[in-house]
């Protein structure tokens, strides 16, 4: 996992060699790592193939592995964001996972954040307000800047009167405040150590 995160070329190469077009033949414990490595090395060739496999399989673990690999793509941002409004491809029960996976990708995170703010009505209709509170909670966990915190407050502040969201927003704002304070307190020490 760490080697994947740091995109270690040797490990990516070794993992991608285990890639099979029949995903059932890839060891389940390694499948996500293999698919992600293949995506990192050969995205233009495998993105459409993986998206097709995602739609074909009914195995929830397989779908999760493929979706994680798909959302690590770097050249298909618009296609990935479009999936947020394609319930025939990504089922409503998997929608939150898709959003979280997109937030983990530095290229798609700003787009996914913007999408959430612009499509809140769609989310309310899709969820029927069941589990709608999971979205601000998920978004808040990725906020690392004052600007993003202000955007969160501006958007969700007026929604505090919704009893479904009130407690979640309060907790999320507290978590954001604590995280930003920690970043501010530690940033000088981190810079000093990194820069020598």
mmCIF file of C-alpha atoms in Angstrom:
data_model
loop_
_atom_site.group_PDB
_atom_site.id
_atom_site.type_symbol
_atom_site.label_atom_id
_atom_site.label_comp_id
_atom_site.label_asym_id
_atom_site.label_seq_id
_atom_site.Cartn_x
_atom_site.Cartn_y
_atom_site.Cartn_z
ATOM 1 C CA UNK A 1 0.000 0.000 0.000
ATOM 2 C CA UNK A 2 2.794 2.414 0.879
ATOM 3 C CA UNK A 3 4.694 1.525 -2.293
ATOM 4 C CA UNK A 4 1.524 2.183 -4.312
ATOM 5 C CA UNK A 5 0.998 5.514 -2.554
ATOM 6 C CA UNK A 6 4.562 6.631 -3.310
ATOM 7 C CA UNK A 7 4.322 5.137 -6.807
ATOM 8 C CA UNK A 8 7.502 3.104 -6.399
ATOM 9 C CA UNK A 9 8.359 2.176 -10.024
ATOM 10 C CA UNK A 10 9.765 -1.260 -9.167
ATOM 11 C CA UNK A 11 6.717 -2.303 -7.137
ATOM 12 C CA UNK A 12 4.298 -0.847 -9.710
ATOM 13 C CA UNK A 13 6.070 -2.886 -12.383
ATOM 14 C CA UNK A 14 5.971 -6.105 -10.356
ATOM 15 C CA UNK A 15 2.290 -5.683 -9.546
ATOM 16 C CA UNK A 16 1.263 -4.790 -13.094
ATOM 17 C CA UNK A 17 2.916 -7.988 -14.342
ATOM 18 C CA UNK A 18 0.305 -9.920 -12.314
ATOM 19 C CA UNK A 19 -2.495 -8.219 -14.277
ATOM 20 C CA UNK A 20 -4.957 -10.512 -16.073
ATOM 21 C CA UNK A 21 -7.849 -9.436 -18.268
ATOM 22 C CA UNK A 22 -9.903 -12.025 -16.367
ATOM 23 C CA UNK A 23 -9.963 -10.323 -12.959
ATOM 24 C CA UNK A 24 -11.102 -13.555 -11.309
ATOM 25 C CA UNK A 25 -7.607 -14.941 -11.945
ATOM 26 C CA UNK A 26 -5.956 -12.168 -9.883
ATOM 27 C CA UNK A 27 -5.506 -13.162 -6.230
ATOM 28 C CA UNK A 28 -8.260 -11.357 -4.251
ATOM 29 C CA UNK A 29 -5.760 -10.108 -1.641
ATOM 30 C CA UNK A 30 -3.671 -8.448 -4.348
ATOM 31 C CA UNK A 31 -6.378 -7.526 -6.833
ATOM 32 C CA UNK A 32 -6.816 -3.865 -5.884
ATOM 33 C CA UNK A 33 -3.048 -3.304 -5.809
ATOM 34 C CA UNK A 34 -2.615 -5.001 -9.188
ATOM 35 C CA UNK A 35 -5.456 -3.022 -10.787
ATOM 36 C CA UNK A 36 -4.208 0.252 -9.335
ATOM 37 C CA UNK A 37 -0.650 -0.402 -10.504
ATOM 38 C CA UNK A 38 -1.922 -1.241 -13.983
ATOM 39 C CA UNK A 39 -3.971 1.962 -14.016
ATOM 40 C CA UNK A 40 -0.934 4.005 -12.963
ATOM 41 C CA UNK A 41 1.244 2.526 -15.706
ATOM 42 C CA UNK A 42 -1.215 1.971 -18.560
ATOM 43 C CA UNK A 43 -4.216 4.215 -17.915
ATOM 44 C CA UNK A 44 -5.066 5.078 -21.544
ATOM 45 C CA UNK A 45 -5.233 1.377 -22.466
ATOM 46 C CA UNK A 46 -7.081 -0.004 -19.445
ATOM 47 C CA UNK A 47 -9.494 2.698 -18.232
ATOM 48 C CA UNK A 48 -12.364 1.788 -20.568
ATOM 49 C CA UNK A 49 -11.742 -1.923 -19.985
ATOM 50 C CA UNK A 50 -11.928 -1.495 -16.198
ATOM 51 C CA UNK A 51 -15.057 0.640 -16.447
ATOM 52 C CA UNK A 52 -16.707 -2.068 -18.557
ATOM 53 C CA UNK A 53 -15.644 -4.786 -16.070
ATOM 54 C CA UNK A 54 -17.055 -2.688 -13.225
ATOM 55 C CA UNK A 55 -20.455 -2.651 -14.918
ATOM 56 C CA UNK A 56 -20.355 -6.356 -15.765
ATOM 57 C CA UNK A 57 -19.544 -7.837 -12.358
ATOM 58 C CA UNK A 58 -22.032 -8.324 -9.541
ATOM 59 C CA UNK A 59 -19.388 -9.311 -6.958
ATOM 60 C CA UNK A 60 -19.348 -6.428 -4.419
ATOM 61 C CA UNK A 61 -15.668 -6.927 -3.485
ATOM 62 C CA UNK A 62 -14.648 -7.003 -7.134
ATOM 63 C CA UNK A 63 -16.689 -3.865 -7.824
ATOM 64 C CA UNK A 64 -15.036 -2.089 -4.904
ATOM 65 C CA UNK A 65 -11.529 -3.039 -6.087
ATOM 66 C CA UNK A 66 -12.254 -1.890 -9.632
ATOM 67 C CA UNK A 67 -13.851 1.377 -8.493
ATOM 68 C CA UNK A 68 -10.837 2.147 -6.305
ATOM 69 C CA UNK A 69 -8.520 1.536 -9.249
ATOM 70 C CA UNK A 70 -10.680 3.592 -11.618
ATOM 71 C CA UNK A 71 -10.728 6.573 -9.273
ATOM 72 C CA UNK A 72 -6.923 6.600 -9.105
ATOM 73 C CA UNK A 73 -6.880 7.570 -12.802
ATOM 74 C CA UNK A 74 -5.299 10.900 -13.684
ATOM 75 C CA UNK A 75 -6.423 11.464 -17.272
ATOM 76 C CA UNK A 76 -10.165 10.799 -17.039
ATOM 77 C CA UNK A 77 -11.318 13.412 -14.510
ATOM 78 C CA UNK A 78 -14.466 14.449 -16.364
ATOM 79 C CA UNK A 79 -15.541 10.839 -16.926
ATOM 80 C CA UNK A 80 -15.036 10.028 -13.245
ATOM 81 C CA UNK A 81 -17.009 13.079 -12.070
ATOM 82 C CA UNK A 82 -19.779 12.244 -14.557
ATOM 83 C CA UNK A 83 -20.175 8.869 -12.803
ATOM 84 C CA UNK A 84 -21.571 10.749 -9.800
ATOM 85 C CA UNK A 85 -24.752 11.279 -11.823
ATOM 86 C CA UNK A 86 -24.921 7.913 -13.547
ATOM 87 C CA UNK A 87 -26.907 5.584 -11.255
ATOM 88 C CA UNK A 88 -27.118 2.956 -13.986
ATOM 89 C CA UNK A 89 -23.329 2.564 -13.742
ATOM 90 C CA UNK A 90 -22.661 3.359 -10.053
ATOM 91 C CA UNK A 91 -25.589 2.196 -7.967
ATOM 92 C CA UNK A 92 -26.943 4.582 -5.308
ATOM 93 C CA UNK A 93 -25.684 2.271 -2.542
ATOM 94 C CA UNK A 94 -22.134 2.665 -3.920
ATOM 95 C CA UNK A 95 -22.385 6.412 -4.553
ATOM 96 C CA UNK A 96 -20.827 7.526 -1.262
ATOM 97 C CA UNK A 97 -17.855 5.211 -1.858
ATOM 98 C CA UNK A 98 -17.364 6.756 -5.285
ATOM 99 C CA UNK A 99 -17.409 10.247 -3.760
ATOM 100 C CA UNK A 100 -14.886 9.294 -1.060
ATOM 101 C CA UNK A 101 -12.577 7.593 -3.578
ATOM 102 C CA UNK A 102 -12.693 10.715 -5.779
ATOM 103 C CA UNK A 103 -11.781 12.842 -2.748
ATOM 104 C CA UNK A 104 -8.682 10.662 -2.231
ATOM 105 C CA UNK A 105 -7.392 11.559 -5.704
ATOM 106 C CA UNK A 106 -5.670 14.960 -5.735
ATOM 107 C CA UNK A 107 -6.779 15.573 -9.317
ATOM 108 C CA UNK A 108 -10.480 14.820 -8.774
ATOM 109 C CA UNK A 109 -10.923 16.042 -5.168
ATOM 110 C CA UNK A 110 -11.534 19.715 -6.080
ATOM 111 C CA UNK A 111 -13.935 18.634 -8.832
ATOM 112 C CA UNK A 112 -15.820 16.291 -6.492
ATOM 113 C CA UNK A 113 -16.089 19.042 -3.864
ATOM 114 C CA UNK A 114 -17.460 21.475 -6.446
ATOM 115 C CA UNK A 115 -19.844 18.764 -7.685
ATOM 116 C CA UNK A 116 -21.238 18.225 -4.184
ATOM 117 C CA UNK A 117 -21.906 21.932 -3.659
ATOM 118 C CA UNK A 118 -23.572 22.263 -7.062
ATOM 119 C CA UNK A 119 -25.597 19.033 -6.887
ATOM 120 C CA UNK A 120 -26.863 18.920 -3.310
ATOM 121 C CA UNK A 121 -30.485 18.779 -4.527
ATOM 122 C CA UNK A 122 -29.600 15.724 -6.611
ATOM 123 C CA UNK A 123 -28.033 14.046 -3.551
ATOM 124 C CA UNK A 124 -31.126 14.754 -1.455
ATOM 125 C CA UNK A 125 -33.361 13.193 -4.101
ATOM 126 C CA UNK A 126 -31.055 10.220 -4.644
ATOM 127 C CA UNK A 127 -30.724 9.393 -0.944
ATOM 128 C CA UNK A 128 -34.231 10.433 0.062
ATOM 129 C CA UNK A 129 -32.315 12.064 2.945
ATOM 130 C CA UNK A 130 -31.258 8.595 4.114
ATOM 131 C CA UNK A 131 -27.547 8.817 4.875
ATOM 132 C CA UNK A 132 -27.348 12.327 3.384
ATOM 133 C CA UNK A 133 -25.362 13.284 6.498
ATOM 134 C CA UNK A 134 -22.551 10.977 5.349
ATOM 135 C CA UNK A 135 -21.624 13.433 2.597
ATOM 136 C CA UNK A 136 -20.729 16.497 4.735
ATOM 137 C CA UNK A 137 -18.962 14.150 7.142
ATOM 138 C CA UNK A 138 -16.900 12.665 4.298
ATOM 139 C CA UNK A 139 -16.145 16.044 2.759
ATOM 140 C CA UNK A 140 -15.066 17.512 6.096
ATOM 141 C CA UNK A 141 -12.544 14.719 6.644
ATOM 142 C CA UNK A 142 -10.583 15.925 3.592
ATOM 143 C CA UNK A 143 -10.499 19.659 4.424
ATOM 144 C CA UNK A 144 -6.975 20.959 5.042
ATOM 145 C CA UNK A 145 -7.152 24.702 4.234
ATOM 146 C CA UNK A 146 -8.876 27.765 5.675
ATOM 147 C CA UNK A 147 -10.435 28.517 2.286
ATOM 148 C CA UNK A 148 -11.988 25.049 2.045
ATOM 149 C CA UNK A 149 -13.179 25.394 5.649
ATOM 150 C CA UNK A 150 -14.832 28.729 4.845
ATOM 151 C CA UNK A 151 -16.498 27.209 1.774
ATOM 152 C CA UNK A 152 -17.816 24.362 3.940
ATOM 153 C CA UNK A 153 -19.201 26.809 6.531
ATOM 154 C CA UNK A 154 -20.793 28.980 3.864
ATOM 155 C CA UNK A 155 -22.525 26.040 2.226
ATOM 156 C CA UNK A 156 -23.577 24.004 5.252
ATOM 157 C CA UNK A 157 -24.230 26.860 7.712
ATOM 158 C CA UNK A 158 -27.731 27.497 6.307
ATOM 159 C CA UNK A 159 -28.471 23.751 6.507
ATOM 160 C CA UNK A 160 -27.972 23.614 10.283
ATOM 161 C CA UNK A 161 -31.730 23.895 10.788
ATOM 162 C CA UNK A 162 -32.223 20.516 9.106
ATOM 163 C CA UNK A 163 -32.385 18.084 12.065
ATOM 164 C CA UNK A 164 -30.898 15.311 9.899
ATOM 165 C CA UNK A 165 -27.763 17.409 9.362
ATOM 166 C CA UNK A 166 -27.424 19.552 12.500
ATOM 167 C CA UNK A 167 -25.290 17.239 14.643
ATOM 168 C CA UNK A 168 -23.162 16.038 11.699
ATOM 169 C CA UNK A 169 -22.331 19.602 10.644
ATOM 170 C CA UNK A 170 -21.484 20.609 14.223
ATOM 171 C CA UNK A 171 -19.113 17.658 14.635
ATOM 172 C CA UNK A 172 -17.610 18.184 11.168
ATOM 173 C CA UNK A 173 -16.892 21.857 11.887
ATOM 174 C CA UNK A 174 -15.216 20.885 15.171
ATOM 175 C CA UNK A 175 -13.063 18.293 13.408
ATOM 176 C CA UNK A 176 -12.072 20.793 10.705
ATOM 177 C CA UNK A 177 -11.147 23.420 13.308
ATOM 178 C CA UNK A 178 -9.004 20.934 15.261
ATOM 179 C CA UNK A 179 -7.274 19.692 12.089
ATOM 180 C CA UNK A 180 -6.476 23.200 10.851
ATOM 181 C CA UNK A 181 -5.170 24.183 14.286
ATOM 182 C CA UNK A 182 -2.901 21.122 14.357
ATOM 183 C CA UNK A 183 -1.620 21.894 10.852
ATOM 184 C CA UNK A 184 -0.894 25.483 11.874
ATOM 185 C CA UNK A 185 0.855 24.436 15.095
ATOM 186 C CA UNK A 186 3.052 21.838 13.381
ATOM 187 C CA UNK A 187 3.753 23.507 10.028
ATOM 188 C CA UNK A 188 6.836 25.457 11.144
ATOM 189 C CA UNK A 189 8.440 22.343 12.661
ATOM 190 C CA UNK A 190 7.656 20.268 9.570
ATOM 191 C CA UNK A 191 9.149 22.883 7.241
ATOM 192 C CA UNK A 192 12.221 23.208 9.438
ATOM 193 C CA UNK A 193 12.842 19.438 9.413
ATOM 194 C CA UNK A 194 12.184 19.084 5.682
ATOM 195 C CA UNK A 195 14.352 22.011 4.688
ATOM 196 C CA UNK A 196 17.114 21.199 7.172
#
